[in-house]
Short mmCIF file of C-alpha atoms and ligand atoms in Angstrom, two decimals:
data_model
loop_
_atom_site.label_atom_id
_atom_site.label_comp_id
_atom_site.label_asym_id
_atom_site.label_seq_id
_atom_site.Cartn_x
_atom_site.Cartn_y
_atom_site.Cartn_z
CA UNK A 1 0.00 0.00 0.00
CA UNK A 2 1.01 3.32 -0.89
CA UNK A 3 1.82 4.89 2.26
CA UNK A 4 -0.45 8.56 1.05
CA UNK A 5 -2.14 8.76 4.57
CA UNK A 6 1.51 9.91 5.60
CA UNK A 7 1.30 13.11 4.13
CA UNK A 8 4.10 12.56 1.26
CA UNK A 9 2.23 14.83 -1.09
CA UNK A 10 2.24 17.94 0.62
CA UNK A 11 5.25 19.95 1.74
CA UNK A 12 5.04 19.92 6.19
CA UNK A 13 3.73 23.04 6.65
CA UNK A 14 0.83 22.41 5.11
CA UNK A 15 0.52 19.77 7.71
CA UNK A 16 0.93 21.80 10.60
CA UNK A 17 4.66 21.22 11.32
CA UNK A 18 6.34 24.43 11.61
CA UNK A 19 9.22 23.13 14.27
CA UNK A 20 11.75 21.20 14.13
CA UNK A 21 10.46 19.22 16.91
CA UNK A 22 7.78 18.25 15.09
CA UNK A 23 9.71 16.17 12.90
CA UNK A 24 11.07 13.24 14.38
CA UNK A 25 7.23 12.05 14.99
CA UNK A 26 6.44 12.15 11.51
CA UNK A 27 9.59 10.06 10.16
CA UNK A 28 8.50 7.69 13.50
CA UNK A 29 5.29 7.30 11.49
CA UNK A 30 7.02 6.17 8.39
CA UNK A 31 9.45 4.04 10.23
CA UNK A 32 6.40 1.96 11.83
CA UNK A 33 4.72 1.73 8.22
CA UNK A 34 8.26 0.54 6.17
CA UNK A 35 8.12 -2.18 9.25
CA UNK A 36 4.86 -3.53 8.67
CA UNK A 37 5.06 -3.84 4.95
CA UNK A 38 8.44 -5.18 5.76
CA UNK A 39 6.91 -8.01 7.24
CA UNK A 40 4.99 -9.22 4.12
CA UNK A 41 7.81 -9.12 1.35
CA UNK A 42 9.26 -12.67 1.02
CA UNK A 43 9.00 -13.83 -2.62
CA UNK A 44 11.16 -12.60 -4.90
CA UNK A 45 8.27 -11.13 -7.04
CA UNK A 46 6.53 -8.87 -4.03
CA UNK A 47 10.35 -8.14 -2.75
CA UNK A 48 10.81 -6.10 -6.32
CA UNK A 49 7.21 -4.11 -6.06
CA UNK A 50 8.39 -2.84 -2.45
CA UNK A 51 11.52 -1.98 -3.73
CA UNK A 52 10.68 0.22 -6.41
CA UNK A 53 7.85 1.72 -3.61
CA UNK A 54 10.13 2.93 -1.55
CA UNK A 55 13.48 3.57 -3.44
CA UNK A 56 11.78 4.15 -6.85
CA UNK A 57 13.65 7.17 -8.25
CA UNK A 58 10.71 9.43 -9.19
CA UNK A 59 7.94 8.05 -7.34
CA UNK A 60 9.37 6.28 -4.42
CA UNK A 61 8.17 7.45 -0.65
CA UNK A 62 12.47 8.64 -0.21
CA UNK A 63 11.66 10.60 -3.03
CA UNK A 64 9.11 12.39 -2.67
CA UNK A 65 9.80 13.13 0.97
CA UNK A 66 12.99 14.60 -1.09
CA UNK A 67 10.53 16.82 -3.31
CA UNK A 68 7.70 17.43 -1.07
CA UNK A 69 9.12 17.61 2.50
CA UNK A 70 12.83 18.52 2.36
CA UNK A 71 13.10 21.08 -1.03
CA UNK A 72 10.13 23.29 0.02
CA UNK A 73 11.26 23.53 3.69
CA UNK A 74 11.92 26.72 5.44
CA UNK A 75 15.41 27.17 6.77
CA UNK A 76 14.77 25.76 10.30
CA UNK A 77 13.25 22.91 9.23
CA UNK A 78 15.75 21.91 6.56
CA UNK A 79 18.50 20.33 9.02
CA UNK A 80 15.70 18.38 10.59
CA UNK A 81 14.21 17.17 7.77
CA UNK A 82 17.40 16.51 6.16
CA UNK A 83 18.60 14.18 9.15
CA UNK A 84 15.51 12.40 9.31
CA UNK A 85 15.79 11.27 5.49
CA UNK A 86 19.13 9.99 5.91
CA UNK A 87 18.30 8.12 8.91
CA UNK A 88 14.96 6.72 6.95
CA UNK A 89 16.82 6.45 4.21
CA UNK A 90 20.12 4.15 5.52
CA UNK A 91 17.55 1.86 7.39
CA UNK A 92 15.45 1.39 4.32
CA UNK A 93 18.22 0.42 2.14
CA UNK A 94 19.87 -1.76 4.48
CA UNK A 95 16.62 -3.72 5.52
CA UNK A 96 15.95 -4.30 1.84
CA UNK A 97 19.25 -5.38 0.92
CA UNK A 98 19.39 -7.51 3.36
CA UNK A 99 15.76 -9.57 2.30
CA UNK A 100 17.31 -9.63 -0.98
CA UNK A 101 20.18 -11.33 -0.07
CA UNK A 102 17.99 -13.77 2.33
CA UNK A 103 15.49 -14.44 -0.53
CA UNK A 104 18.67 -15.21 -3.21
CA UNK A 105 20.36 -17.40 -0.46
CA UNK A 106 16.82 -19.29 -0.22
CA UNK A 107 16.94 -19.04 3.65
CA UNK A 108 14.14 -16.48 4.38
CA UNK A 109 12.21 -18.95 6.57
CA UNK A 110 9.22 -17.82 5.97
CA UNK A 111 9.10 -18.13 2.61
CA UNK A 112 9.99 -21.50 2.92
CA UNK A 113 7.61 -22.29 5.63
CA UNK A 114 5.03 -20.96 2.90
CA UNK A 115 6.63 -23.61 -0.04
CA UNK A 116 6.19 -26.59 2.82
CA UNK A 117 5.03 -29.71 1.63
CA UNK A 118 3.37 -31.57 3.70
CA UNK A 119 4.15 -35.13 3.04
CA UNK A 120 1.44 -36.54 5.22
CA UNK A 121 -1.22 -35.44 2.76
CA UNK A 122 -3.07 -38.45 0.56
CA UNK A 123 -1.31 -37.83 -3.39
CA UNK A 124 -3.56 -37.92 -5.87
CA UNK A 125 -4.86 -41.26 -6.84
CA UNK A 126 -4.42 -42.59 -10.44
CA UNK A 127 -4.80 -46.00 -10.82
CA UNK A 128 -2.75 -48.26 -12.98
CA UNK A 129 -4.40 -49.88 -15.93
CA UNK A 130 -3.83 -53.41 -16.51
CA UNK A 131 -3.26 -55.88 -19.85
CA UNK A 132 -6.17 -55.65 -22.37
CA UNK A 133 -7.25 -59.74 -22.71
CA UNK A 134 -5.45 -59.75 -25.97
CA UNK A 135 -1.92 -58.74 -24.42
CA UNK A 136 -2.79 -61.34 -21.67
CA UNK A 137 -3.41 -64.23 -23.84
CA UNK A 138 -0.17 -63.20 -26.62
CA UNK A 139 1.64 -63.15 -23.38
CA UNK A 140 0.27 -66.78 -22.36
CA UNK A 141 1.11 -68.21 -25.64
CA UNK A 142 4.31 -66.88 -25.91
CA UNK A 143 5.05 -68.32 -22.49
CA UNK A 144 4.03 -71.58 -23.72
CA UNK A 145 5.82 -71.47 -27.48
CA UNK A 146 9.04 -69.70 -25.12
CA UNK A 147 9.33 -73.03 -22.73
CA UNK A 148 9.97 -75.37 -25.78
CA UNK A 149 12.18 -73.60 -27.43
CA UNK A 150 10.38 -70.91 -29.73
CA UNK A 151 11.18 -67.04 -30.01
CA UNK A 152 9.16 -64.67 -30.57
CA UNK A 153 9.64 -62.37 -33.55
CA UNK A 154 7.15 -59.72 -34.84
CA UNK A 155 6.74 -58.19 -38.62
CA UNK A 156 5.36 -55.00 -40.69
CA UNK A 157 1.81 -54.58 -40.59
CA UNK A 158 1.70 -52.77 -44.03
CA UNK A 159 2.79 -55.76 -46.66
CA UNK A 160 4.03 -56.08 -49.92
CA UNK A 161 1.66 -58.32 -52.36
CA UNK A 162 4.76 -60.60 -52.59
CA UNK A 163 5.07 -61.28 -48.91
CA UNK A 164 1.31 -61.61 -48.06
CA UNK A 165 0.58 -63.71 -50.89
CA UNK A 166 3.63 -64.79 -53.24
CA UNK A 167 6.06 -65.64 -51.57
CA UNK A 168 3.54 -68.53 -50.15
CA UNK A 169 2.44 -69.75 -53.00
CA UNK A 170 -0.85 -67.68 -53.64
CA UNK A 171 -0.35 -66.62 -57.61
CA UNK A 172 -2.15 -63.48 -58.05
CA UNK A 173 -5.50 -65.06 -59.76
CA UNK A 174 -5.32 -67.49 -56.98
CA UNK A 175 -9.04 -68.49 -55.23
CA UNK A 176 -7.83 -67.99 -51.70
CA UNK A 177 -7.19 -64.66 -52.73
CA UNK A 178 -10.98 -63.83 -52.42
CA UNK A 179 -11.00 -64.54 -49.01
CA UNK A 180 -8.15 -62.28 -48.16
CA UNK A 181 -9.40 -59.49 -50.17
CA UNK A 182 -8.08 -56.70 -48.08
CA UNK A 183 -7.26 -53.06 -47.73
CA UNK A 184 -4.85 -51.42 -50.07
CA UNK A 185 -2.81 -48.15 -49.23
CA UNK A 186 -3.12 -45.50 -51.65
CA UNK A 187 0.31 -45.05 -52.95
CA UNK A 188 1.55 -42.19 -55.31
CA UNK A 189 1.67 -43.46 -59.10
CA UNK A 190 4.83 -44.81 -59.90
CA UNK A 191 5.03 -46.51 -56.72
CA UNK A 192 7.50 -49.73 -56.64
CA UNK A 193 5.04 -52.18 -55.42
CA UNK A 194 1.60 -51.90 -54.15
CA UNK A 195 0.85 -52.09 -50.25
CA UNK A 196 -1.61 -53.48 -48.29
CA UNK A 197 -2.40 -54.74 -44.79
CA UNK A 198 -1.51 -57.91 -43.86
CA UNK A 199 -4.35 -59.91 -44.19
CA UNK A 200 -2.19 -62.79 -41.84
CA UNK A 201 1.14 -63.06 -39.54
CA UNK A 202 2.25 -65.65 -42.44
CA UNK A 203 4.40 -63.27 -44.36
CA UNK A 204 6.74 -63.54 -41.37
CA UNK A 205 7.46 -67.24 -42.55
CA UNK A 206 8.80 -65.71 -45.72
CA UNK A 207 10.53 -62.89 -43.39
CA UNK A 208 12.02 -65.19 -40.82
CA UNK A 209 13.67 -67.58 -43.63
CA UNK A 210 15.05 -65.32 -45.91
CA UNK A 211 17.00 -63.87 -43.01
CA UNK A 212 18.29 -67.17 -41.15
CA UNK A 213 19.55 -70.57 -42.21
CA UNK A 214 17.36 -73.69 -40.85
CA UNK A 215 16.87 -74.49 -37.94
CA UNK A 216 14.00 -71.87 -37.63
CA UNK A 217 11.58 -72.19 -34.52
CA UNK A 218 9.79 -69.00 -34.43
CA UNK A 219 6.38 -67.71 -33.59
CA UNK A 220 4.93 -64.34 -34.80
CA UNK A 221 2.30 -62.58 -32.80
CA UNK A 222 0.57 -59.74 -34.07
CA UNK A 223 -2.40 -57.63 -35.98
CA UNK A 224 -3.75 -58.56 -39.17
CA UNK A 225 -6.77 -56.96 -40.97
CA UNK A 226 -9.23 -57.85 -43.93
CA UNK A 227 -12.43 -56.48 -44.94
CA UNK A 228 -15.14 -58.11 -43.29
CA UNK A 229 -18.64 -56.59 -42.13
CA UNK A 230 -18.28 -56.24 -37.87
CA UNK A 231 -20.60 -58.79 -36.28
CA UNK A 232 -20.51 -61.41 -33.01
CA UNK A 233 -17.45 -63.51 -34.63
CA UNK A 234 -15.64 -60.80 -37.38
CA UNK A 235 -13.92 -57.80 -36.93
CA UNK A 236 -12.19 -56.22 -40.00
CA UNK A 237 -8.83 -56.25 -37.56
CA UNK A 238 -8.16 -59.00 -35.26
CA UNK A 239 -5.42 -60.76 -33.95
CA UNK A 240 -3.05 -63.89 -34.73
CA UNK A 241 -0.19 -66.06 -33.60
CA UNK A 242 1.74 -67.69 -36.27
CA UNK A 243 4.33 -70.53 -35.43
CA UNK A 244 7.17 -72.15 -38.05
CA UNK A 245 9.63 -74.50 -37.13
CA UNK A 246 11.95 -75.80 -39.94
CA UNK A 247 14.92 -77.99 -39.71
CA UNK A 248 16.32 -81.33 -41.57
CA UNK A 249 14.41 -83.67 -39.38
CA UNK A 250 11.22 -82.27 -38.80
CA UNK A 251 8.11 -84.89 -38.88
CA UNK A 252 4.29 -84.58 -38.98
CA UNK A 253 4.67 -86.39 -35.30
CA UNK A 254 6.77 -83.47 -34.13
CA UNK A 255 4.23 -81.18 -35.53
CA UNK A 256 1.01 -82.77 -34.00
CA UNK A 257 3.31 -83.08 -31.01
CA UNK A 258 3.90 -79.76 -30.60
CA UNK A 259 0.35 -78.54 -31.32
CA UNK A 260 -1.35 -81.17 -28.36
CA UNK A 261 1.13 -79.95 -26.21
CA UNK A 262 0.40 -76.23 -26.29
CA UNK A 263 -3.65 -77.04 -26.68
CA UNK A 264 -3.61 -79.02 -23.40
CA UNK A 265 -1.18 -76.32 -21.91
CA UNK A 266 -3.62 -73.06 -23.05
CA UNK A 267 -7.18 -75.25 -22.69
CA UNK A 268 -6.02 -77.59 -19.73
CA UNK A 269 -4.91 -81.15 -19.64
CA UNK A 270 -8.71 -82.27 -19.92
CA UNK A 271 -9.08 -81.79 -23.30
CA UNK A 272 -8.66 -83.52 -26.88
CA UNK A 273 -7.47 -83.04 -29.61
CA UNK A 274 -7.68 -83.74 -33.09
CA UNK A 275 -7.17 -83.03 -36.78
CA UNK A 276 -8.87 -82.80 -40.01
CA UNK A 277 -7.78 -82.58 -43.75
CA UNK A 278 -7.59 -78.96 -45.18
CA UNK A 279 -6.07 -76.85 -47.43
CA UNK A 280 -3.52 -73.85 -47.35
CA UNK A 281 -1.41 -73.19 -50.36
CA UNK A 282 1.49 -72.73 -48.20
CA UNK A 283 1.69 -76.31 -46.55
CA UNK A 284 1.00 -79.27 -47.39
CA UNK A 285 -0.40 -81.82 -46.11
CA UNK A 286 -2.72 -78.90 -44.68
CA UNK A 287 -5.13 -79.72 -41.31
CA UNK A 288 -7.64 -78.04 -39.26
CA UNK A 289 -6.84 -78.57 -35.64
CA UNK A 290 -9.91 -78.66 -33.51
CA UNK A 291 -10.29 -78.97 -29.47
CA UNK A 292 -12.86 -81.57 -27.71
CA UNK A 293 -15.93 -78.58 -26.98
CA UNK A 294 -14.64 -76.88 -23.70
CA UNK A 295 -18.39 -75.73 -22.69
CA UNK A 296 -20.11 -79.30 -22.92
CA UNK A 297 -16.54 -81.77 -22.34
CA UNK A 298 -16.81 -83.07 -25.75
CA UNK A 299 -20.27 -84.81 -25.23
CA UNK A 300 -21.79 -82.32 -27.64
CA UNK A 301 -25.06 -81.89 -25.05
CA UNK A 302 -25.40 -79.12 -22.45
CA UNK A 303 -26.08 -79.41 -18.87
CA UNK A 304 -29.50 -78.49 -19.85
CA UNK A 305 -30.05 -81.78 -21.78
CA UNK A 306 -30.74 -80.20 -24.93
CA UNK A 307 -27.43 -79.83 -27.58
CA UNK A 308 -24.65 -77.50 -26.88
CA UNK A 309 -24.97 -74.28 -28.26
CA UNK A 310 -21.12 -73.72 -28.45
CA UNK A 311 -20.43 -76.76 -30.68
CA UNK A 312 -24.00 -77.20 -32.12
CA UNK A 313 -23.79 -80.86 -30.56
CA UNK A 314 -20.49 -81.74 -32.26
CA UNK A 315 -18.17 -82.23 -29.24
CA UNK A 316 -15.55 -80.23 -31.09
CA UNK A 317 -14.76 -76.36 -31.90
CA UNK A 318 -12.61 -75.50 -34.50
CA UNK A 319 -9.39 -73.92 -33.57
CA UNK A 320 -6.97 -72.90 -36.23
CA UNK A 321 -5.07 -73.87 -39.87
CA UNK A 322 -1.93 -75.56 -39.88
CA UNK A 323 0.44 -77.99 -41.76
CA UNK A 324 3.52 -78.85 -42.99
CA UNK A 325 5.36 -76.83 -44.57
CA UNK A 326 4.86 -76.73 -48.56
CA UNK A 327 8.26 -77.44 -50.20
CA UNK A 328 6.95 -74.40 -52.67
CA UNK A 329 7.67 -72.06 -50.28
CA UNK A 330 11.09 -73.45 -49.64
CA UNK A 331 12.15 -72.32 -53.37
CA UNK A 332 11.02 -68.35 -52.07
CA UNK A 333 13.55 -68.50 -49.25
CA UNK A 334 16.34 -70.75 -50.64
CA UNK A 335 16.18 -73.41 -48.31
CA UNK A 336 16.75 -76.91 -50.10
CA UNK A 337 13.34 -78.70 -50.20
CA UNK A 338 15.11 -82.13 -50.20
CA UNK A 339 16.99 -81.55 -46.93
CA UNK A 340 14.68 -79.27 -44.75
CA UNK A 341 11.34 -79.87 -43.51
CA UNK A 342 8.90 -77.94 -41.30
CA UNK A 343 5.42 -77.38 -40.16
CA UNK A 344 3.42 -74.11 -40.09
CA UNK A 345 0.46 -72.84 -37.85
CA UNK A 346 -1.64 -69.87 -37.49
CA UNK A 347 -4.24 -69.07 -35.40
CA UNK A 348 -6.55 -66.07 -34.24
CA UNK A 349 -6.01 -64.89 -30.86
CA UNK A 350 -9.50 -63.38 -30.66
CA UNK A 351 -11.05 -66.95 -31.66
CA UNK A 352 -9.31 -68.40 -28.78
CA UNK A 353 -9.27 -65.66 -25.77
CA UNK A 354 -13.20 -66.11 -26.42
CA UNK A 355 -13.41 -69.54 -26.39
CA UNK A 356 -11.09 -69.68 -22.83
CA UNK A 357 -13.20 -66.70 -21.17
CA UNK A 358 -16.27 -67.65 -22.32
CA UNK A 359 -16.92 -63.93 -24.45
CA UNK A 360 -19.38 -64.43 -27.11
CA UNK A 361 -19.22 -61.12 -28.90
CA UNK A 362 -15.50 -60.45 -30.03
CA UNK A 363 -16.45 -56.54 -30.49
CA UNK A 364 -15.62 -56.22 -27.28
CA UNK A 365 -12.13 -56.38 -27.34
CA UNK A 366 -11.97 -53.26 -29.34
CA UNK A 367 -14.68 -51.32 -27.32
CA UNK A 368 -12.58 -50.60 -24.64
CA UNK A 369 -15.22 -50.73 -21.93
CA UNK A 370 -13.74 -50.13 -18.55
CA UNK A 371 -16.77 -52.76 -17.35
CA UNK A 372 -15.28 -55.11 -19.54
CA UNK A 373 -11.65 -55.01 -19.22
CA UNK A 374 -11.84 -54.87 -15.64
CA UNK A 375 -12.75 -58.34 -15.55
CA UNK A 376 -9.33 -58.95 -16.56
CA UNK A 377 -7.55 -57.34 -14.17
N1 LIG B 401 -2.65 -67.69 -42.58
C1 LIG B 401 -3.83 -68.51 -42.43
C2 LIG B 401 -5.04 -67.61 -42.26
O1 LIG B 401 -4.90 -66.50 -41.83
C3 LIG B 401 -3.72 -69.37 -41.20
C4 LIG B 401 -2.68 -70.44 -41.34
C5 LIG B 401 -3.03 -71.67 -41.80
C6 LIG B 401 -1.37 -70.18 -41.05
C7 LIG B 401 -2.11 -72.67 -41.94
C8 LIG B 401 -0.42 -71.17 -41.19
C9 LIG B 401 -0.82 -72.41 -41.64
O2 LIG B 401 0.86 -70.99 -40.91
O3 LIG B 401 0.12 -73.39 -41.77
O4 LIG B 401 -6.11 -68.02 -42.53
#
């Protein structure tokens, strides 16, 4: 606060003192007011504003006691007057000089008592999100694929024609191609090679041997997209695991082996399986593996009595595509057909995280509802 209620504007004798007597009383006054603002500059900010108030050159209270009070004086007054300012004036600059110093040195105490923090307060609360399903169950099949032997490698989600399809064995005017009709990225004319998004994790076969030499045990879990109309059981992105192993002494046992082993370890040692003809162009033979129905045991009826809804009375769901390796897609990689052999698998992660937790609409998986992922903490 401007200190105006001191009289700074008008010269003394308009305020009645006349004496040198008088005098000392009135620079008292201003003494007792430079103390009590005293007492509130601390930050660095405030400790500025005060300075300016009461040394400021033109406008500052020492000055205009200068102008008003000392210049205008009459003769007797003058000594008294002039004494007074210097005392004022020494104490002022002192006091301030010395905050400043105690602000810059950071041990003005009550500034700091003001910047406290008091520990003992509760934070604030964010909780930590957990593993969408999907993570959980790539996690749990790595785990399994990790323990005998596998690693895990991951690919480009934006393909080339010749890794999605060529490469294994789907010509361009091949029929599977209709199935995998997919989404292609517009490219600027002129473009090397068209791109599209991987309409399966497969193109990591191609990937994985062109890079290394046999033996190759690798599994490949990722996103793959196609276009598909959004219902119960499709989503125009979903998710797959895709397993190779190739060496020289690879056998359809190892491979039917290997795929009973991670079943019983993923569904629980309770259930079956078994395998049925297919067809892939990239291995040959080709199979569909499919689990004894995890809802009914296999019997194909429910608890009810009437059929099982899950596997329409069959006893068996259908699980994923797999095979042995086609020695077509050998000649892509430069592996020598006559001395390697290998199988192949792929399955959708979606497919089978609803079939273990029992989720019957895979749209939510990509909904994000806190309701529903909280469930899986
Ligand atoms: N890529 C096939 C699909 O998305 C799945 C598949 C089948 C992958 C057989 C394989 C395999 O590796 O051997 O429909």
């Amino acid at each position: 606060m401007q200190p105006t209620d001191l009289g700074l504007e008008r010269p003394l004798a308009a305020l009645g003192v006349t004496e040198p007597g008088q005098v000392p009383v009135r620079f008292a006054a201003l003494r007792t007011h430079f103390e009590g603002q005293f007492q509130t500059v601390h930050a660095e900010s405030e400790w500025k504003i005060f300075r300016d108030q009461w040394l400021g050159r033109k406008s500052g209270v020492l000055a205009q006691i200068t102008d008003n009070w000392l210049k205008p004086a009459s003769p007797e007054l003058k000594r008294a007057v002039g004494a007074g300012l210097n005392e004022l004036r020494a104490h002022v600059e002192s006091k301030i000089e010395e905050r400043r110093l105690a602000i810059e040195s950071g041990s003005d105490q009550s500034a700091l008592a003001r910047e406290h923090v008091d520990l003992s307060l509760p934070g604030v609360h964010r909780p930590i999100g957990s593993h969408h399903l999907i993570r959980q169950v790539f996690q749990e099949i790595e785990d399994i694929f990790v323990s005998i032997g596998f690693s895990v490698v991951e690919g480009p989600e934006i393909e080339t024609p010749y890794y999605n399809f060529e490469a294994l064995n789907i010509p361009e005017f091949h029929p599977v191609r209709d199935d995998m009709d997919t989404f292609y990225l517009d490219l600027p004319k002129g473009a090397p090679s068209p791109l599209l998004l991987r309409t399966h994790t497969s193109p990591m076969q191609i990937r994985t041997m062109e890079k290394h030499k046999p033996p190759v045990r690798v599994i490949v879990p990722g996103k793959v997209y196609r276009r598909d109309n959004p219902d119960a059981t499709h989503s125009f992105i979903f998710h797959q695991v895709e397993g190779l192993a190739v060496d020289s002494d690879i056998t359809f046992c190892d491979f039917t082996g290997t795929i009973e082993y991670f079943v019983k370890q993923f569904f629980g040692h309770g259930v079956k399986t078994r395998f049925r003809p297919s067809y892939f162009p990239f291995t040959e033979p080709s199979v569909e593996f499919d689990v004894s129905c995890i809802f009914c045991g296999g019997a194909g009826t429910a608890t009810s009595g009437g059929t099982c809804s899950k596997c329409k009375g069959a006893g068996w769901i259908e699980l994923f595509g797999a095979g042995m390796v086609d020695p077509a897609v050998y000649g892509f990689v430069n592996y020598d057909a006559k001395k390697v052999s290998g199988f192949a698998f792929g399955m959708g992660i979606d497919r089978l995280a609803m079939l273990k937790y029992q989720i019957d609409d895979i749209q939510v998986l990509f909904q994000n509802d806190v309701r529903f992922l909280r469930q899986f903490p």
